[in-house]
mmCIF file with all atom_site columns, C-alpha atoms in Angstrom:
data_model
loop_
_atom_site.group_PDB
_atom_site.id
_atom_site.type_symbol
_atom_site.label_atom_id
_atom_site.label_alt_id
_atom_site.label_comp_id
_atom_site.label_asym_id
_atom_site.label_entity_id
_atom_site.label_seq_id
_atom_site.pdbx_PDB_ins_code
_atom_site.Cartn_x
_atom_site.Cartn_y
_atom_site.Cartn_z
_atom_site.occupancy
_atom_site.B_iso_or_equiv
_atom_site.pdbx_formal_charge
_atom_site.auth_seq_id
_atom_site.auth_comp_id
_atom_site.auth_asym_id
_atom_site.auth_atom_id
_atom_site.pdbx_PDB_model_num
ATOM 1   C CA . MET A 1 1   ? -46.613 -34.442 -21.342 1.00 40.00 ? 1   MET A CA 1
ATOM 2   C CA . ASN A 1 2   ? -48.778 -37.519 -22.519 1.00 44.00 ? 2   ASN A CA 1
ATOM 3   C CA . SER A 1 3   ? -48.042 -37.279 -25.885 1.00 47.00 ? 3   SER A CA 1
ATOM 4   C CA . LYS A 1 4   ? -51.421 -38.873 -26.519 1.00 54.00 ? 4   LYS A CA 1
ATOM 5   C CA . ILE A 1 5   ? -53.346 -36.195 -25.163 1.00 54.00 ? 5   ILE A CA 1
ATOM 6   C CA . LYS A 1 6   ? -55.772 -34.752 -27.101 1.00 59.00 ? 6   LYS A CA 1
ATOM 7   C CA . VAL A 1 7   ? -55.803 -31.291 -26.681 1.00 54.00 ? 7   VAL A CA 1
ATOM 8   C CA . TYR A 1 8   ? -58.617 -29.125 -28.061 1.00 55.00 ? 8   TYR A CA 1
ATOM 9   C CA . PRO A 1 9   ? -58.406 -25.760 -28.201 1.00 52.00 ? 9   PRO A CA 1
ATOM 10  C CA . TYR A 1 10  ? -61.821 -24.210 -26.953 1.00 56.00 ? 10  TYR A CA 1
ATOM 11  C CA . ILE A 1 11  ? -62.571 -20.500 -26.025 1.00 56.00 ? 11  ILE A CA 1
ATOM 12  C CA . ILE A 1 12  ? -63.991 -20.368 -23.216 1.00 61.00 ? 12  ILE A CA 1
ATOM 13  C CA . PHE A 1 13  ? -65.939 -17.672 -21.757 1.00 60.00 ? 13  PHE A CA 1
ATOM 14  C CA . LEU A 1 14  ? -66.046 -17.093 -18.425 1.00 64.00 ? 14  LEU A CA 1
ATOM 15  C CA . PRO A 1 15  ? -67.377 -14.091 -15.673 1.00 66.00 ? 15  PRO A CA 1
ATOM 16  C CA . SER A 1 16  ? -64.342 -12.607 -14.719 1.00 68.00 ? 16  SER A CA 1
ATOM 17  C CA . LYS A 1 17  ? -65.631 -11.939 -11.075 1.00 70.00 ? 17  LYS A CA 1
ATOM 18  C CA . GLN A 1 18  ? -66.789 -15.494 -10.860 1.00 73.00 ? 18  GLN A CA 1
ATOM 19  C CA . LYS A 1 19  ? -63.603 -16.542 -12.324 1.00 73.00 ? 19  LYS A CA 1
ATOM 20  C CA . THR A 1 20  ? -61.977 -18.304 -9.267  1.00 71.00 ? 20  THR A CA 1
ATOM 21  C CA . VAL A 1 21  ? -65.505 -19.780 -7.948  1.00 75.00 ? 21  VAL A CA 1
ATOM 22  C CA . VAL A 1 22  ? -66.271 -20.889 -11.917 1.00 75.00 ? 22  VAL A CA 1
ATOM 23  C CA . LEU A 1 23  ? -62.573 -23.111 -11.884 1.00 75.00 ? 23  LEU A CA 1
ATOM 24  C CA . GLN A 1 24  ? -62.690 -24.115 -7.718  1.00 75.00 ? 24  GLN A CA 1
ATOM 25  C CA . SER A 1 25  ? -66.007 -25.803 -8.301  1.00 77.00 ? 25  SER A CA 1
ATOM 26  C CA . ILE A 1 26  ? -64.070 -27.686 -12.217 1.00 77.00 ? 26  ILE A CA 1
ATOM 27  C CA . PHE A 1 27  ? -60.588 -28.239 -9.983  1.00 79.00 ? 27  PHE A CA 1
ATOM 28  C CA . GLY A 1 28  ? -62.782 -29.487 -7.065  1.00 82.00 ? 28  GLY A CA 1
ATOM 29  C CA . SER A 1 29  ? -60.417 -27.426 -5.270  1.00 86.00 ? 29  SER A CA 1
ATOM 30  C CA . LYS A 1 30  ? -58.749 -24.538 -3.934  1.00 88.00 ? 30  LYS A CA 1
ATOM 31  C CA . ALA A 1 31  ? -55.630 -25.821 -3.364  1.00 93.00 ? 31  ALA A CA 1
ATOM 32  C CA . VAL A 1 32  ? -54.911 -26.602 -6.873  1.00 92.00 ? 32  VAL A CA 1
ATOM 33  C CA . ILE A 1 33  ? -55.778 -22.706 -8.246  1.00 90.00 ? 33  ILE A CA 1
ATOM 34  C CA . ASP A 1 34  ? -53.113 -21.592 -5.734  1.00 92.00 ? 34  ASP A CA 1
ATOM 35  C CA . ILE A 1 35  ? -50.323 -24.318 -7.194  1.00 94.00 ? 35  ILE A CA 1
ATOM 36  C CA . LEU A 1 36  ? -51.801 -22.616 -10.466 1.00 91.00 ? 36  LEU A CA 1
ATOM 37  C CA . LYS A 1 37  ? -51.990 -19.245 -9.715  1.00 89.00 ? 37  LYS A CA 1
ATOM 38  C CA . PHE A 1 38  ? -48.058 -19.994 -8.159  1.00 92.00 ? 38  PHE A CA 1
ATOM 39  C CA . ALA A 1 39  ? -47.049 -22.031 -10.889 1.00 91.00 ? 39  ALA A CA 1
ATOM 40  C CA . ILE A 1 40  ? -47.940 -19.163 -13.181 1.00 86.00 ? 40  ILE A CA 1
ATOM 41  C CA . SER A 1 41  ? -46.497 -16.459 -11.354 1.00 85.00 ? 41  SER A CA 1
ATOM 42  C CA . GLN A 1 42  ? -43.165 -17.935 -11.430 1.00 86.00 ? 42  GLN A CA 1
ATOM 43  C CA . GLY A 1 43  ? -43.130 -17.936 -15.034 1.00 79.00 ? 43  GLY A CA 1
ATOM 44  C CA . PHE A 1 44  ? -44.937 -20.374 -18.070 1.00 73.00 ? 44  PHE A CA 1
ATOM 45  C CA . SER A 1 45  ? -41.684 -21.740 -18.388 1.00 78.00 ? 45  SER A CA 1
ATOM 46  C CA . ARG A 1 46  ? -40.553 -21.722 -16.055 1.00 88.00 ? 46  ARG A CA 1
ATOM 47  C CA . LYS A 1 47  ? -39.520 -24.431 -13.428 1.00 92.00 ? 47  LYS A CA 1
ATOM 48  C CA . ILE A 1 48  ? -41.031 -24.704 -9.752  1.00 93.00 ? 48  ILE A CA 1
ATOM 49  C CA . TYR A 1 49  ? -39.584 -26.585 -7.576  1.00 94.00 ? 49  TYR A CA 1
ATOM 50  C CA . GLN A 1 50  ? -41.710 -29.070 -4.830  1.00 95.00 ? 50  GLN A CA 1
ATOM 51  C CA . LYS A 1 51  ? -39.636 -27.055 -1.966  1.00 93.00 ? 51  LYS A CA 1
ATOM 52  C CA . ASN A 1 52  ? -40.595 -23.679 -2.959  1.00 94.00 ? 52  ASN A CA 1
ATOM 53  C CA . ILE A 1 53  ? -44.743 -24.361 -3.628  1.00 95.00 ? 53  ILE A CA 1
ATOM 54  C CA . VAL A 1 54  ? -44.565 -26.794 -0.452  1.00 95.00 ? 54  VAL A CA 1
ATOM 55  C CA . GLU A 1 55  ? -43.079 -23.471 1.689   1.00 95.00 ? 55  GLU A CA 1
ATOM 56  C CA . LYS A 1 56  ? -44.882 -20.796 -0.570  1.00 96.00 ? 56  LYS A CA 1
ATOM 57  C CA . LEU A 1 57  ? -48.124 -22.024 0.033   1.00 96.00 ? 57  LEU A CA 1
ATOM 58  C CA . PRO A 1 58  ? -50.652 -22.108 2.793   1.00 96.00 ? 58  PRO A CA 1
ATOM 59  C CA . TYR A 1 59  ? -51.349 -26.759 2.463   1.00 96.00 ? 59  TYR A CA 1
ATOM 60  C CA . SER A 1 60  ? -50.163 -29.102 4.182   1.00 96.00 ? 60  SER A CA 1
ATOM 61  C CA . ASN A 1 61  ? -46.478 -30.810 2.062   1.00 94.00 ? 61  ASN A CA 1
ATOM 62  C CA . LYS A 1 62  ? -49.564 -33.753 1.531   1.00 95.00 ? 62  LYS A CA 1
ATOM 63  C CA . THR A 1 63  ? -52.932 -31.554 0.831   1.00 95.00 ? 63  THR A CA 1
ATOM 64  C CA . LEU A 1 64  ? -49.559 -30.413 -2.022  1.00 96.00 ? 64  LEU A CA 1
ATOM 65  C CA . ILE A 1 65  ? -47.916 -33.132 -2.835  1.00 95.00 ? 65  ILE A CA 1
ATOM 66  C CA . GLU A 1 66  ? -51.745 -35.376 -3.711  1.00 95.00 ? 66  GLU A CA 1
ATOM 67  C CA . HIS A 1 67  ? -52.803 -32.209 -5.889  1.00 95.00 ? 67  HIS A CA 1
ATOM 68  C CA . LEU A 1 68  ? -49.661 -32.421 -7.698  1.00 96.00 ? 68  LEU A CA 1
ATOM 69  C CA . LYS A 1 69  ? -49.148 -35.806 -8.476  1.00 95.00 ? 69  LYS A CA 1
ATOM 70  C CA . SER A 1 70  ? -53.142 -35.426 -9.600  1.00 92.00 ? 70  SER A CA 1
ATOM 71  C CA . LEU A 1 71  ? -51.894 -32.255 -11.757 1.00 93.00 ? 71  LEU A CA 1
ATOM 72  C CA . THR A 1 72  ? -48.794 -34.498 -13.358 1.00 94.00 ? 72  THR A CA 1
ATOM 73  C CA . ASN A 1 73  ? -50.767 -37.639 -13.764 1.00 93.00 ? 73  ASN A CA 1
ATOM 74  C CA . PHE A 1 74  ? -54.124 -35.578 -15.953 1.00 88.00 ? 74  PHE A CA 1
ATOM 75  C CA . GLY A 1 75  ? -51.099 -34.009 -17.715 1.00 90.00 ? 75  GLY A CA 1
ATOM 76  C CA . ILE A 1 76  ? -51.335 -30.290 -16.343 1.00 91.00 ? 76  ILE A CA 1
ATOM 77  C CA . PHE A 1 77  ? -48.006 -30.184 -15.154 1.00 94.00 ? 77  PHE A CA 1
ATOM 78  C CA . GLU A 1 78  ? -44.712 -31.955 -16.512 1.00 95.00 ? 78  GLU A CA 1
ATOM 79  C CA . GLU A 1 79  ? -42.233 -33.904 -13.297 1.00 96.00 ? 79  GLU A CA 1
ATOM 80  C CA . HIS A 1 80  ? -38.985 -33.427 -13.507 1.00 96.00 ? 80  HIS A CA 1
ATOM 81  C CA . MET A 1 81  ? -35.649 -34.869 -10.688 1.00 95.00 ? 81  MET A CA 1
ATOM 82  C CA . GLU A 1 82  ? -32.498 -33.018 -10.820 1.00 92.00 ? 82  GLU A CA 1
ATOM 83  C CA . LYS A 1 83  ? -29.384 -34.405 -8.708  1.00 90.00 ? 83  LYS A CA 1
ATOM 84  C CA . VAL A 1 84  ? -27.727 -31.504 -7.155  1.00 88.00 ? 84  VAL A CA 1
ATOM 85  C CA . LYS A 1 85  ? -24.700 -32.172 -5.196  1.00 87.00 ? 85  LYS A CA 1
ATOM 86  C CA . VAL A 1 86  ? -25.081 -30.186 -0.896  1.00 85.00 ? 86  VAL A CA 1
ATOM 87  C CA . GLU A 1 87  ? -22.219 -30.194 0.372   1.00 88.00 ? 87  GLU A CA 1
ATOM 88  C CA . ASN A 1 88  ? -20.715 -34.078 -0.441  1.00 89.00 ? 88  ASN A CA 1
ATOM 89  C CA . ARG A 1 89  ? -23.931 -35.377 -0.681  1.00 91.00 ? 89  ARG A CA 1
ATOM 90  C CA . THR A 1 90  ? -26.266 -35.888 -3.335  1.00 91.00 ? 90  THR A CA 1
ATOM 91  C CA . VAL A 1 91  ? -29.826 -34.495 -2.614  1.00 90.00 ? 91  VAL A CA 1
ATOM 92  C CA . TRP A 1 92  ? -32.545 -34.942 -5.613  1.00 92.00 ? 92  TRP A CA 1
ATOM 93  C CA . LYS A 1 93  ? -34.962 -32.268 -6.704  1.00 93.00 ? 93  LYS A CA 1
ATOM 94  C CA . LYS A 1 94  ? -38.052 -32.902 -7.523  1.00 94.00 ? 94  LYS A CA 1
ATOM 95  C CA . SER A 1 95  ? -39.519 -29.556 -9.579  1.00 95.00 ? 95  SER A CA 1
ATOM 96  C CA . TYR A 1 96  ? -42.538 -29.399 -11.944 1.00 96.00 ? 96  TYR A CA 1
ATOM 97  C CA . THR A 1 97  ? -43.201 -27.138 -15.785 1.00 94.00 ? 97  THR A CA 1
ATOM 98  C CA . LEU A 1 98  ? -46.777 -26.636 -17.107 1.00 91.00 ? 98  LEU A CA 1
ATOM 99  C CA . SER A 1 99  ? -46.702 -29.105 -20.018 1.00 89.00 ? 99  SER A CA 1
ATOM 100 C CA . ASP A 1 100 ? -48.348 -27.242 -22.757 1.00 81.00 ? 100 ASP A CA 1
ATOM 101 C CA . PHE A 1 101 ? -51.980 -28.439 -21.858 1.00 82.00 ? 101 PHE A CA 1
ATOM 102 C CA . GLY A 1 102 ? -51.510 -27.248 -19.038 1.00 86.00 ? 102 GLY A CA 1
ATOM 103 C CA . ARG A 1 103 ? -50.729 -23.907 -20.003 1.00 82.00 ? 103 ARG A CA 1
ATOM 104 C CA . TRP A 1 104 ? -54.141 -23.892 -21.442 1.00 79.00 ? 104 TRP A CA 1
ATOM 105 C CA . ILE A 1 105 ? -55.587 -24.494 -18.105 1.00 81.00 ? 105 ILE A CA 1
ATOM 106 C CA . ALA A 1 106 ? -53.400 -21.929 -16.614 1.00 81.00 ? 106 ALA A CA 1
ATOM 107 C CA . LEU A 1 107 ? -54.157 -19.443 -19.772 1.00 79.00 ? 107 LEU A CA 1
ATOM 108 C CA . LEU A 1 108 ? -58.249 -19.817 -17.638 1.00 80.00 ? 108 LEU A CA 1
ATOM 109 C CA . LEU A 1 109 ? -56.909 -18.142 -14.234 1.00 80.00 ? 109 LEU A CA 1
ATOM 110 C CA . ILE A 1 110 ? -54.837 -15.256 -15.962 1.00 78.00 ? 110 ILE A CA 1
ATOM 111 C CA . GLU A 1 111 ? -55.663 -11.516 -15.441 1.00 74.00 ? 111 GLU A CA 1
ATOM 112 C CA . GLU A 1 112 ? -55.558 -9.863  -18.531 1.00 74.00 ? 112 GLU A CA 1
ATOM 113 C CA . GLU A 1 113 ? -54.743 -6.434  -17.014 1.00 76.00 ? 113 GLU A CA 1
ATOM 114 C CA . LYS A 1 114 ? -52.102 -8.348  -15.354 1.00 74.00 ? 114 LYS A CA 1
ATOM 115 C CA . LEU A 1 115 ? -49.778 -9.831  -19.235 1.00 76.00 ? 115 LEU A CA 1
ATOM 116 C CA . SER A 1 116 ? -47.546 -7.824  -20.228 1.00 80.00 ? 116 SER A CA 1
ATOM 117 C CA . ASP A 1 117 ? -48.092 -6.501  -24.332 1.00 86.00 ? 117 ASP A CA 1
ATOM 118 C CA . GLU A 1 118 ? -45.460 -8.706  -24.445 1.00 85.00 ? 118 GLU A CA 1
ATOM 119 C CA . GLU A 1 119 ? -46.893 -12.175 -22.872 1.00 78.00 ? 119 GLU A CA 1
ATOM 120 C CA . LYS A 1 120 ? -50.528 -10.998 -24.719 1.00 80.00 ? 120 LYS A CA 1
ATOM 121 C CA . CYS A 1 121 ? -48.226 -11.397 -28.125 1.00 85.00 ? 121 CYS A CA 1
ATOM 122 C CA . GLU A 1 122 ? -46.226 -15.316 -27.227 1.00 80.00 ? 122 GLU A CA 1
ATOM 123 C CA . ILE A 1 123 ? -49.849 -16.259 -26.283 1.00 78.00 ? 123 ILE A CA 1
ATOM 124 C CA . LEU A 1 124 ? -51.580 -15.470 -29.253 1.00 81.00 ? 124 LEU A CA 1
ATOM 125 C CA . LYS A 1 125 ? -48.453 -17.169 -31.091 1.00 85.00 ? 125 LYS A CA 1
ATOM 126 C CA . GLU A 1 126 ? -48.976 -20.134 -29.133 1.00 79.00 ? 126 GLU A CA 1
ATOM 127 C CA . ALA A 1 127 ? -52.754 -20.681 -29.361 1.00 78.00 ? 127 ALA A CA 1
ATOM 128 C CA . PHE A 1 128 ? -52.496 -19.631 -33.598 1.00 84.00 ? 128 PHE A CA 1
ATOM 129 C CA . ARG A 1 129 ? -49.552 -22.436 -33.868 1.00 84.00 ? 129 ARG A CA 1
ATOM 130 C CA . SER A 1 130 ? -52.107 -24.691 -31.822 1.00 78.00 ? 130 SER A CA 1
ATOM 131 C CA . TYR A 1 131 ? -55.383 -24.143 -33.461 1.00 81.00 ? 131 TYR A CA 1
ATOM 132 C CA . LEU A 1 132 ? -53.816 -24.228 -36.781 1.00 85.00 ? 132 LEU A CA 1
ATOM 133 C CA . LYS A 1 133 ? -51.399 -27.633 -36.244 1.00 85.00 ? 133 LYS A CA 1
ATOM 134 C CA . TRP A 1 134 ? -55.525 -29.065 -34.846 1.00 82.00 ? 134 TRP A CA 1
ATOM 135 C CA . VAL A 1 135 ? -57.365 -27.620 -38.366 1.00 86.00 ? 135 VAL A CA 1
ATOM 136 C CA . ARG A 1 136 ? -54.504 -29.408 -40.160 1.00 87.00 ? 136 ARG A CA 1
ATOM 137 C CA . LEU A 1 137 ? -54.818 -32.397 -38.259 1.00 87.00 ? 137 LEU A CA 1
ATOM 138 C CA . LEU A 1 138 ? -57.677 -32.706 -38.895 1.00 86.00 ? 138 LEU A CA 1
ATOM 139 C CA . ALA A 1 139 ? -58.490 -31.784 -42.297 1.00 88.00 ? 139 ALA A CA 1
ATOM 140 C CA . GLU A 1 140 ? -56.122 -34.735 -43.166 1.00 89.00 ? 140 GLU A CA 1
ATOM 141 C CA . LYS A 1 141 ? -58.360 -36.921 -41.540 1.00 88.00 ? 141 LYS A CA 1
ATOM 142 C CA . LEU A 1 142 ? -61.230 -36.403 -43.077 1.00 89.00 ? 142 LEU A CA 1
ATOM 143 C CA . ASP A 1 143 ? -59.365 -35.594 -45.764 1.00 92.00 ? 143 ASP A CA 1
ATOM 144 C CA . VAL A 1 144 ? -59.663 -32.091 -46.993 1.00 90.00 ? 144 VAL A CA 1
ATOM 145 C CA . ASP A 1 145 ? -57.880 -29.657 -48.836 1.00 92.00 ? 145 ASP A CA 1
ATOM 146 C CA . ILE A 1 146 ? -55.550 -28.342 -46.993 1.00 89.00 ? 146 ILE A CA 1
ATOM 147 C CA . LYS A 1 147 ? -55.533 -25.400 -49.399 1.00 91.00 ? 147 LYS A CA 1
ATOM 148 C CA . VAL A 1 148 ? -58.918 -24.296 -48.632 1.00 91.00 ? 148 VAL A CA 1
ATOM 149 C CA . PHE A 1 149 ? -58.037 -23.786 -45.644 1.00 88.00 ? 149 PHE A CA 1
ATOM 150 C CA . LYS A 1 150 ? -54.973 -21.976 -46.727 1.00 88.00 ? 150 LYS A CA 1
ATOM 151 C CA . ARG A 1 151 ? -57.114 -19.317 -49.108 1.00 90.00 ? 151 ARG A CA 1
ATOM 152 C CA . ILE A 1 152 ? -59.651 -19.013 -45.957 1.00 89.00 ? 152 ILE A CA 1
ATOM 153 C CA . PHE A 1 153 ? -56.062 -17.307 -44.276 1.00 87.00 ? 153 PHE A CA 1
ATOM 154 C CA . GLU A 1 154 ? -55.484 -14.987 -46.739 1.00 89.00 ? 154 GLU A CA 1
ATOM 155 C CA . GLU A 1 155 ? -58.773 -14.028 -47.450 1.00 89.00 ? 155 GLU A CA 1
ATOM 156 C CA . GLU A 1 156 ? -59.444 -12.986 -43.755 1.00 88.00 ? 156 GLU A CA 1
ATOM 157 C CA . ILE A 1 157 ? -55.546 -12.773 -42.781 1.00 87.00 ? 157 ILE A CA 1
ATOM 158 C CA . THR A 1 158 ? -56.159 -8.856  -45.803 1.00 85.00 ? 158 THR A CA 1
ATOM 159 C CA . GLY A 1 159 ? -59.176 -8.778  -45.678 1.00 76.00 ? 159 GLY A CA 1
ATOM 160 C CA . GLU A 1 160 ? -60.139 -9.583  -49.029 1.00 65.00 ? 160 GLU A CA 1
ATOM 161 C CA . MET A 1 161 ? -62.079 -11.360 -50.885 1.00 57.00 ? 161 MET A CA 1
ATOM 162 C CA . PHE A 1 162 ? -60.200 -13.208 -53.864 1.00 49.00 ? 162 PHE A CA 1
#
């Protein structure tokens, strides 16, 4: 992912019945939603090969490749090239993985009831870590003593007031 992209951990509440319609209007295309859903179905951290996307989704190669380029340019996907030997020839295979930012975007599409408890725990831990990192960086920028946040964390995690 482009390290220049600033990610702010916002929580967005979307009506579950209209979520796809809302997100489709944000992304401007059902194809983009379907690409992201396909990536989620393959696993958050797994590579998805361009060939598989083209084979599985009901859109033209041109449409899918244009959207994949856009998603990569926006920092949602990271693009990879692999050199593979096939019958005495070298073939380059293009694959994509969701970036950290892309995983946050993809989370908007997930239906909670389809996630295992283990997946929910991983998402919770990742969200917590990202949020803490963001708070720490903002505290440093604003010159706020980090001990204030440690105290607040201790109060909230134990449910006690010191």
